[in-house]
Short mmCIF file of N, CA, C and O in Angstrom, two decimals:
data_model
loop_
_atom_site.label_atom_id
_atom_site.label_comp_id
_atom_site.label_asym_id
_atom_site.label_seq_id
_atom_site.Cartn_x
_atom_site.Cartn_y
_atom_site.Cartn_z
N GLN O 160 131.21 135.51 84.92
CA GLN O 160 130.19 136.60 85.41
C GLN O 160 129.42 135.86 86.47
O GLN O 160 128.79 134.94 86.40
N VAL O 161 129.71 136.44 87.73
CA VAL O 161 128.97 135.65 88.93
C VAL O 161 127.44 136.01 89.00
O VAL O 161 126.91 137.07 88.52
N GLN O 162 126.57 135.06 89.35
CA GLN O 162 125.22 135.12 89.40
C GLN O 162 124.92 134.66 90.72
O GLN O 162 125.34 133.74 91.21
N LEU O 163 123.76 135.31 91.31
CA LEU O 163 123.29 135.08 92.61
C LEU O 163 121.91 134.73 92.56
O LEU O 163 121.16 135.47 91.80
N GLN O 164 121.32 133.69 93.31
CA GLN O 164 119.87 133.37 93.26
C GLN O 164 119.33 133.12 94.68
O GLN O 164 119.82 132.26 95.42
N GLU O 165 118.34 133.89 95.02
CA GLU O 165 117.76 133.61 96.47
C GLU O 165 116.67 132.59 96.35
O GLU O 165 116.09 132.50 95.25
N SER O 166 116.58 131.96 97.40
CA SER O 166 115.48 130.90 97.40
C SER O 166 115.12 130.72 98.98
O SER O 166 115.74 130.97 99.86
N GLY O 167 113.78 130.50 99.04
CA GLY O 167 113.20 130.18 100.32
C GLY O 167 111.59 130.37 100.42
O GLY O 167 111.22 130.58 99.26
N PRO O 168 111.06 130.29 101.52
CA PRO O 168 109.56 130.29 101.68
C PRO O 168 109.27 131.83 101.35
O PRO O 168 109.89 132.66 101.62
N ASP O 169 108.00 131.87 100.75
CA ASP O 169 107.45 133.29 100.44
C ASP O 169 106.55 133.76 101.57
O ASP O 169 106.08 134.90 101.61
N LEU O 170 106.29 132.72 102.47
CA LEU O 170 105.24 133.13 103.57
C LEU O 170 105.81 132.65 104.95
O LEU O 170 105.95 131.39 105.04
N VAL O 171 105.84 133.48 105.88
CA VAL O 171 106.29 132.99 107.15
C VAL O 171 105.33 133.53 108.22
O VAL O 171 104.91 134.60 108.06
N LYS O 172 105.20 132.74 109.17
CA LYS O 172 104.18 133.19 110.21
C LYS O 172 104.93 134.03 111.21
O LYS O 172 106.20 133.82 111.56
N PRO O 173 104.20 134.95 112.00
CA PRO O 173 104.84 135.81 113.03
C PRO O 173 105.41 134.86 114.05
O PRO O 173 104.84 133.82 114.45
N SER O 174 106.51 135.33 114.67
CA SER O 174 107.32 134.64 115.68
C SER O 174 108.30 133.54 115.20
O SER O 174 109.12 133.16 115.93
N GLN O 175 108.02 133.18 113.92
CA GLN O 175 108.98 132.02 113.39
C GLN O 175 110.21 132.64 112.94
O GLN O 175 110.46 133.91 112.85
N THR O 176 110.99 131.67 112.24
CA THR O 176 112.39 132.13 111.81
C THR O 176 112.22 132.01 110.30
O THR O 176 111.89 131.13 109.72
N LEU O 177 112.68 133.24 109.64
CA LEU O 177 112.75 133.39 108.27
C LEU O 177 114.03 132.84 107.89
O LEU O 177 115.12 133.15 108.41
N SER O 178 114.08 131.88 106.85
CA SER O 178 115.32 131.31 106.52
C SER O 178 115.56 131.39 104.95
O SER O 178 114.65 130.90 104.12
N LEU O 179 116.48 131.93 104.44
CA LEU O 179 116.93 132.15 102.97
C LEU O 179 118.21 131.59 102.50
O LEU O 179 118.98 131.73 103.44
N THR O 180 118.36 131.30 101.37
CA THR O 180 119.55 130.78 100.61
C THR O 180 119.79 131.55 99.49
O THR O 180 119.02 131.79 98.77
N CYS O 181 121.19 131.91 99.42
CA CYS O 181 121.67 132.54 98.24
C CYS O 181 122.63 131.61 97.50
O CYS O 181 123.79 131.43 98.08
N THR O 182 122.34 131.06 96.32
CA THR O 182 123.12 130.24 95.67
C THR O 182 123.99 130.94 94.68
O THR O 182 123.57 131.72 93.89
N VAL O 183 125.40 130.65 94.70
CA VAL O 183 126.16 131.51 93.92
C VAL O 183 126.86 130.60 92.74
O VAL O 183 127.34 129.44 92.97
N SER O 184 126.83 131.25 91.58
CA SER O 184 127.42 130.54 90.44
C SER O 184 128.39 131.56 89.77
O SER O 184 128.00 132.71 89.81
N GLY O 185 129.34 130.93 89.04
CA GLY O 185 130.17 131.86 88.34
C GLY O 185 131.30 132.57 89.28
O GLY O 185 131.98 133.48 88.81
N GLY O 186 131.30 132.18 90.47
CA GLY O 186 132.16 132.69 91.41
C GLY O 186 132.25 131.91 92.67
O GLY O 186 131.29 131.09 92.94
N SER O 187 133.21 132.25 93.66
CA SER O 187 133.12 131.48 94.82
C SER O 187 132.91 132.41 95.92
O SER O 187 133.51 133.52 95.96
N VAL O 188 132.34 131.84 97.16
CA VAL O 188 132.06 132.67 98.24
C VAL O 188 133.37 132.90 99.15
O VAL O 188 133.37 133.60 100.01
N THR O 189 134.40 132.24 98.67
CA THR O 189 135.68 132.19 99.23
C THR O 189 136.75 133.25 98.48
O THR O 189 137.95 133.30 98.87
N THR O 190 136.22 133.70 97.35
CA THR O 190 137.30 134.64 96.56
C THR O 190 137.73 135.68 97.32
O THR O 190 136.86 136.61 97.95
N SER O 191 139.07 136.05 97.47
CA SER O 191 139.45 137.12 98.24
C SER O 191 139.03 138.40 97.88
O SER O 191 138.91 138.76 96.68
N GLY O 192 138.59 139.27 98.91
CA GLY O 192 138.29 140.59 98.59
C GLY O 192 136.74 140.79 98.54
O GLY O 192 136.45 141.91 98.49
N TYR O 193 135.94 139.76 98.57
CA TYR O 193 134.44 139.98 98.45
C TYR O 193 133.62 139.82 99.86
O TYR O 193 134.16 139.05 100.53
N PHE O 194 132.57 140.53 99.86
CA PHE O 194 131.59 140.34 100.86
C PHE O 194 130.28 140.07 100.37
O PHE O 194 129.90 140.45 99.35
N TRP O 195 129.58 139.06 101.08
CA TRP O 195 128.28 138.61 100.50
C TRP O 195 127.26 139.18 101.51
O TRP O 195 127.18 138.81 102.75
N SER O 196 126.23 139.91 100.98
CA SER O 196 125.36 140.60 101.82
C SER O 196 123.95 140.08 101.59
O SER O 196 123.62 139.48 100.62
N TRP O 197 123.09 140.36 102.65
CA TRP O 197 121.80 140.34 102.59
C TRP O 197 121.10 141.76 102.73
O TRP O 197 121.61 142.46 103.60
N ILE O 198 120.26 142.04 101.78
CA ILE O 198 119.73 143.45 101.84
C ILE O 198 118.15 143.31 101.72
O ILE O 198 117.68 142.30 100.92
N ARG O 199 117.35 144.04 102.19
CA ARG O 199 115.83 143.88 102.07
C ARG O 199 115.26 145.24 101.73
O ARG O 199 115.87 146.28 101.97
N GLN O 200 114.15 145.29 101.09
CA GLN O 200 113.41 146.45 100.81
C GLN O 200 111.88 146.24 101.21
O GLN O 200 111.14 145.44 100.50
N SER O 201 111.31 146.89 102.19
CA SER O 201 109.99 146.85 102.74
C SER O 201 109.20 147.73 101.70
O SER O 201 109.72 148.71 101.19
N PRO O 202 107.92 147.37 101.75
CA PRO O 202 107.07 148.29 100.97
C PRO O 202 107.17 149.79 101.18
O PRO O 202 106.93 150.12 102.43
N GLY O 203 107.43 150.61 100.17
CA GLY O 203 107.54 152.03 100.43
C GLY O 203 108.73 152.59 101.14
O GLY O 203 108.92 153.79 101.33
N LYS O 204 109.78 151.63 101.26
CA LYS O 204 110.98 152.09 102.04
C LYS O 204 112.12 151.85 101.09
O LYS O 204 112.12 151.15 100.06
N GLY O 205 113.34 152.30 101.65
CA GLY O 205 114.52 152.15 100.72
C GLY O 205 115.25 150.88 101.06
O GLY O 205 114.72 149.96 101.94
N LEU O 206 116.24 150.56 100.42
CA LEU O 206 117.11 149.41 100.76
C LEU O 206 117.62 149.62 102.04
O LEU O 206 118.30 150.50 102.46
N GLU O 207 117.65 148.37 102.76
CA GLU O 207 118.23 148.10 104.06
C GLU O 207 119.29 147.08 104.17
O GLU O 207 118.79 145.89 103.96
N TRP O 208 120.51 147.45 104.38
CA TRP O 208 121.43 146.32 104.46
C TRP O 208 121.35 145.68 105.83
O TRP O 208 121.12 146.36 106.91
N MET O 209 121.32 144.37 105.75
CA MET O 209 121.13 143.55 107.01
C MET O 209 122.40 143.08 107.75
O MET O 209 122.53 142.78 108.77
N GLY O 210 123.22 142.52 106.76
CA GLY O 210 124.42 141.97 107.22
C GLY O 210 125.15 141.37 106.06
O GLY O 210 124.74 141.42 104.91
N ALA O 211 126.54 140.80 106.50
CA ALA O 211 127.25 140.28 105.33
C ALA O 211 128.17 139.28 106.00
O ALA O 211 128.48 139.15 107.22
N ILE O 212 128.68 138.41 105.03
CA ILE O 212 129.65 137.44 105.41
C ILE O 212 130.85 137.62 104.47
O ILE O 212 130.70 137.77 103.30
N ALA O 213 131.95 137.75 105.08
CA ALA O 213 133.27 137.97 104.22
C ALA O 213 133.79 136.72 103.79
O ALA O 213 133.39 135.58 104.13
N TYR O 214 134.74 136.83 102.72
CA TYR O 214 135.37 135.67 101.97
C TYR O 214 136.13 134.94 103.17
O TYR O 214 136.27 133.70 102.97
N THR O 215 136.46 135.43 104.27
CA THR O 215 137.05 134.86 105.40
C THR O 215 136.20 134.02 106.18
O THR O 215 136.63 133.18 107.06
N GLY O 216 134.90 134.33 106.05
CA GLY O 216 134.00 133.64 106.92
C GLY O 216 133.51 134.69 108.13
O GLY O 216 132.61 134.33 108.96
N MET O 217 134.07 135.84 108.30
CA MET O 217 133.70 136.69 109.33
C MET O 217 132.57 137.37 108.92
O MET O 217 132.19 137.70 107.76
N THR O 218 131.44 137.57 109.92
CA THR O 218 130.13 138.06 109.66
C THR O 218 130.11 139.54 110.34
O THR O 218 130.82 139.88 111.18
N TYR O 219 129.24 140.23 109.63
CA TYR O 219 129.01 141.68 110.14
C TYR O 219 127.46 141.88 110.01
O TYR O 219 126.80 141.33 109.28
N TYR O 220 127.01 142.53 110.98
CA TYR O 220 125.48 142.77 111.01
C TYR O 220 125.12 144.22 111.29
O TYR O 220 125.72 144.78 112.13
N LYS O 221 123.98 144.60 110.79
CA LYS O 221 123.39 145.89 111.16
C LYS O 221 123.07 145.92 112.83
O LYS O 221 122.53 144.83 113.13
N ALA O 222 123.33 146.87 113.41
CA ALA O 222 123.34 146.86 114.84
C ALA O 222 121.87 146.54 115.40
O ALA O 222 121.65 145.81 116.14
N SER O 223 120.82 147.18 114.71
CA SER O 223 119.54 147.08 115.13
C SER O 223 119.01 145.66 114.80
O SER O 223 117.89 145.21 115.34
N LEU O 224 119.54 144.80 113.89
CA LEU O 224 119.06 143.63 113.56
C LEU O 224 119.78 142.54 114.13
O LEU O 224 119.62 141.31 114.10
N LYS O 225 121.02 142.77 114.83
CA LYS O 225 122.04 141.73 115.16
C LYS O 225 121.43 140.70 115.95
O LYS O 225 121.87 139.57 115.99
N SER O 226 120.67 141.03 117.06
CA SER O 226 120.16 140.03 118.04
C SER O 226 119.21 139.05 117.25
O SER O 226 119.04 137.94 117.95
N ARG O 227 118.63 139.19 116.04
CA ARG O 227 117.73 138.50 115.44
C ARG O 227 118.34 137.75 114.09
O ARG O 227 117.67 136.93 113.62
N THR O 228 119.63 138.12 113.83
CA THR O 228 120.04 137.83 112.41
C THR O 228 121.26 136.95 112.53
O THR O 228 122.00 137.00 113.37
N SER O 229 121.28 135.93 111.68
CA SER O 229 122.47 135.02 111.54
C SER O 229 122.88 134.70 110.06
O SER O 229 121.92 134.33 109.28
N ILE O 230 124.09 134.93 109.67
CA ILE O 230 124.48 134.62 108.36
C ILE O 230 125.52 133.71 108.30
O ILE O 230 126.46 133.76 109.10
N SER O 231 125.42 132.63 107.58
CA SER O 231 126.48 131.60 107.51
C SER O 231 126.54 131.04 106.00
O SER O 231 126.01 131.72 105.02
N ARG O 232 127.56 130.19 105.66
CA ARG O 232 127.82 129.77 104.33
C ARG O 232 128.17 128.28 104.38
O ARG O 232 128.60 127.75 105.39
N ASP O 233 128.22 127.77 103.26
CA ASP O 233 128.68 126.38 102.94
C ASP O 233 129.60 126.57 101.73
O ASP O 233 129.25 126.80 100.58
N THR O 234 130.72 126.51 102.01
CA THR O 234 131.93 126.76 101.00
C THR O 234 131.76 125.51 100.10
O THR O 234 132.29 125.74 98.88
N SER O 235 131.59 124.33 100.36
CA SER O 235 131.52 123.22 99.51
C SER O 235 130.52 123.20 98.53
O SER O 235 130.63 122.72 97.37
N LYS O 236 129.24 123.88 99.01
CA LYS O 236 128.20 123.97 97.94
C LYS O 236 127.98 125.31 97.47
O LYS O 236 127.31 125.65 96.56
N ASN O 237 128.81 126.27 97.95
CA ASN O 237 128.90 127.60 97.33
C ASN O 237 127.64 128.41 97.47
O ASN O 237 127.16 129.03 96.57
N TYR O 238 127.22 128.39 98.76
CA TYR O 238 126.03 129.22 99.03
C TYR O 238 126.12 129.84 100.53
O TYR O 238 126.92 129.51 101.25
N PHE O 239 125.38 130.79 100.58
CA PHE O 239 125.16 131.55 101.96
C PHE O 239 123.81 131.67 102.38
O PHE O 239 122.97 131.79 101.49
N THR O 240 123.53 131.85 103.71
CA THR O 240 122.19 131.80 104.15
C THR O 240 121.74 133.01 104.93
O THR O 240 122.82 133.54 105.59
N LEU O 241 120.84 133.12 105.24
CA LEU O 241 120.20 134.24 106.19
C LEU O 241 119.10 133.58 107.01
O LEU O 241 118.30 133.00 106.51
N GLN O 242 119.23 133.78 108.30
CA GLN O 242 118.16 133.35 109.20
C GLN O 242 117.78 134.61 110.19
O GLN O 242 118.69 135.29 110.75
N LEU O 243 116.52 134.98 110.06
CA LEU O 243 116.06 136.11 110.85
C LEU O 243 114.90 135.49 111.79
O LEU O 243 113.92 135.10 111.22
N SER O 244 115.19 135.63 113.04
CA SER O 244 114.23 135.06 114.10
C SER O 244 113.16 136.03 114.48
O SER O 244 113.25 137.25 114.25
N SER O 245 112.22 135.55 115.14
CA SER O 245 111.15 136.32 115.74
C SER O 245 110.73 137.32 114.74
O SER O 245 110.39 138.47 115.22
N VAL O 246 110.11 136.96 113.60
CA VAL O 246 109.75 137.78 112.59
C VAL O 246 108.29 138.39 112.90
O VAL O 246 107.49 137.83 113.65
N THR O 247 108.11 139.62 112.56
CA THR O 247 106.83 140.34 112.65
C THR O 247 106.29 140.68 111.21
O THR O 247 107.03 140.77 110.22
N PRO O 248 105.16 141.24 111.11
CA PRO O 248 104.79 141.75 109.76
C PRO O 248 105.75 142.79 109.16
O PRO O 248 105.68 143.03 108.00
N GLU O 249 106.38 143.58 110.08
CA GLU O 249 107.27 144.72 109.57
C GLU O 249 108.54 143.97 108.82
O GLU O 249 109.22 144.82 108.31
N ASP O 250 108.85 142.64 109.04
CA ASP O 250 109.76 142.09 108.20
C ASP O 250 109.39 141.77 106.83
O ASP O 250 110.18 141.16 106.10
N THR O 251 108.08 141.94 106.46
CA THR O 251 107.78 141.73 105.26
C THR O 251 108.50 142.72 104.16
O THR O 251 108.49 143.94 104.42
N ALA O 252 109.15 142.06 103.28
CA ALA O 252 109.89 142.75 102.30
C ALA O 252 110.47 142.03 101.17
O ALA O 252 110.21 140.57 101.13
N VAL O 253 110.93 142.42 100.12
CA VAL O 253 111.70 141.72 99.14
C VAL O 253 113.14 141.73 99.61
O VAL O 253 113.80 142.71 100.04
N TYR O 254 113.68 140.37 99.74
CA TYR O 254 115.06 140.18 100.29
C TYR O 254 116.02 139.93 99.17
O TYR O 254 115.73 139.10 98.06
N TYR O 255 117.05 140.51 99.07
CA TYR O 255 118.09 140.52 98.01
C TYR O 255 119.45 139.86 98.63
O TYR O 255 119.88 140.23 99.85
N CYS O 256 120.27 139.14 97.92
CA CYS O 256 121.54 138.83 98.21
C CYS O 256 122.46 139.56 97.14
O CYS O 256 121.99 139.62 96.02
N ALA O 257 123.63 139.83 97.53
CA ALA O 257 124.57 140.63 96.72
C ALA O 257 125.98 140.39 97.04
O ALA O 257 126.27 139.88 98.32
N ARG O 258 126.84 140.51 96.10
CA ARG O 258 128.26 140.57 96.29
C ARG O 258 128.81 141.88 95.97
O ARG O 258 128.67 142.43 95.00
N ASP O 259 129.88 142.37 96.83
CA ASP O 259 130.51 143.48 96.65
C ASP O 259 131.89 143.60 97.21
O ASP O 259 132.11 142.75 98.12
N THR O 260 132.65 144.54 96.92
CA THR O 260 134.02 144.61 97.71
C THR O 260 133.90 145.53 98.79
O THR O 260 134.88 145.68 99.61
N GLU O 261 132.72 146.00 99.16
CA GLU O 261 132.48 146.70 100.36
C GLU O 261 131.56 145.84 101.38
O GLU O 261 130.80 145.09 100.81
N VAL O 262 131.81 146.10 102.71
CA VAL O 262 131.05 145.30 103.59
C VAL O 262 129.39 145.51 103.39
O VAL O 262 128.61 144.78 103.33
N GLN O 263 129.27 146.98 103.45
CA GLN O 263 127.75 147.36 103.30
C GLN O 263 127.43 147.73 101.96
O GLN O 263 128.32 148.54 101.42
N VAL O 264 126.42 147.32 101.33
CA VAL O 264 126.07 147.65 100.10
C VAL O 264 124.57 148.09 100.05
O VAL O 264 123.84 147.06 100.44
N THR O 265 124.27 149.09 99.50
CA THR O 265 122.88 149.55 99.57
C THR O 265 122.45 150.25 98.24
O THR O 265 121.41 151.11 98.33
N ALA O 266 123.21 150.20 97.20
CA ALA O 266 122.81 150.72 95.92
C ALA O 266 122.88 149.37 94.81
O ALA O 266 123.90 148.81 94.77
N ARG O 267 121.86 149.47 94.08
CA ARG O 267 121.68 148.45 93.10
C ARG O 267 122.84 148.75 92.02
O ARG O 267 123.09 147.76 91.26
N SER O 268 123.42 149.84 91.99
CA SER O 268 124.42 150.14 91.01
C SER O 268 125.66 149.47 91.43
O SER O 268 126.66 149.45 90.56
N ARG O 269 125.87 149.15 92.60
CA ARG O 269 127.17 148.41 93.06
C ARG O 269 126.94 146.88 93.11
O ARG O 269 126.02 146.25 93.29
N GLY O 270 128.17 146.43 92.77
CA GLY O 270 128.28 145.03 92.91
C GLY O 270 127.24 144.13 92.00
O GLY O 270 126.80 144.54 91.06
N SER O 271 127.17 142.88 92.54
CA SER O 271 126.23 141.94 91.69
C SER O 271 125.01 141.44 92.65
O SER O 271 125.37 141.23 93.82
N TRP O 272 124.04 141.61 92.10
CA TRP O 272 122.68 141.27 92.91
C TRP O 272 122.03 139.98 92.34
O TRP O 272 121.99 139.84 91.29
N GLY O 273 121.26 139.39 93.29
CA GLY O 273 120.35 138.42 92.92
C GLY O 273 118.80 139.36 92.55
O GLY O 273 118.94 140.54 92.70
N GLN O 274 117.92 138.45 92.02
CA GLN O 274 116.89 139.12 91.50
C GLN O 274 115.85 139.58 92.56
O GLN O 274 114.83 140.30 92.46
N GLY O 275 116.11 139.01 93.83
CA GLY O 275 115.23 139.27 95.00
C GLY O 275 114.22 138.27 95.13
O GLY O 275 113.71 137.59 94.16
N THR O 276 113.63 138.06 96.32
CA THR O 276 112.48 137.15 96.64
C THR O 276 111.56 137.77 97.70
O THR O 276 112.18 138.44 98.60
N GLN O 277 110.37 137.86 97.37
CA GLN O 277 109.31 138.38 98.29
C GLN O 277 109.10 137.51 99.39
O GLN O 277 108.66 136.37 99.15
N VAL O 278 109.24 138.02 100.63
CA VAL O 278 108.67 137.22 101.75
C VAL O 278 107.70 138.03 102.58
O VAL O 278 107.85 139.22 102.77
N THR O 279 106.65 137.33 102.73
CA THR O 279 105.59 138.00 103.53
C THR O 279 105.53 137.35 104.93
O THR O 279 105.44 136.24 105.07
N VAL O 280 105.21 138.13 105.88
CA VAL O 280 105.09 137.65 107.31
C VAL O 280 103.52 137.84 107.76
O VAL O 280 103.23 138.96 107.71
N SER O 281 102.94 136.79 107.84
CA SER O 281 101.43 137.01 108.00
C SER O 281 101.01 135.56 108.55
O SER O 281 101.50 134.48 108.30
N SER O 282 99.89 135.73 109.49
CA SER O 282 99.31 134.39 110.05
C SER O 282 98.19 133.99 109.08
O SER O 282 97.68 132.98 109.42
#
């Protein structure tokens, strides 16, 4: 059974880059047919899919975040990462990583999810 675990700083200053890692166990980021996503949920809002990296290494991004978002992976260590640049307080959210057979996933009922990590953007 695949397990995902997010890690990274819980506080980031405005204008800086938010960097998170999703460590995968019980499965491989190169397993055919799977997409590995980052999703976030801001206070009082729904789940927002941010982007994904496919088992092939191809990346997909939400259009409105594309200019600030980068997703990469390390196949030897079996993890993938999120970098979100030029953050503002509006980027404060719980950030999740997930695995699914679909590129975009915004329902907790689909796929496998990490427990999430709270990131606050504040000076």
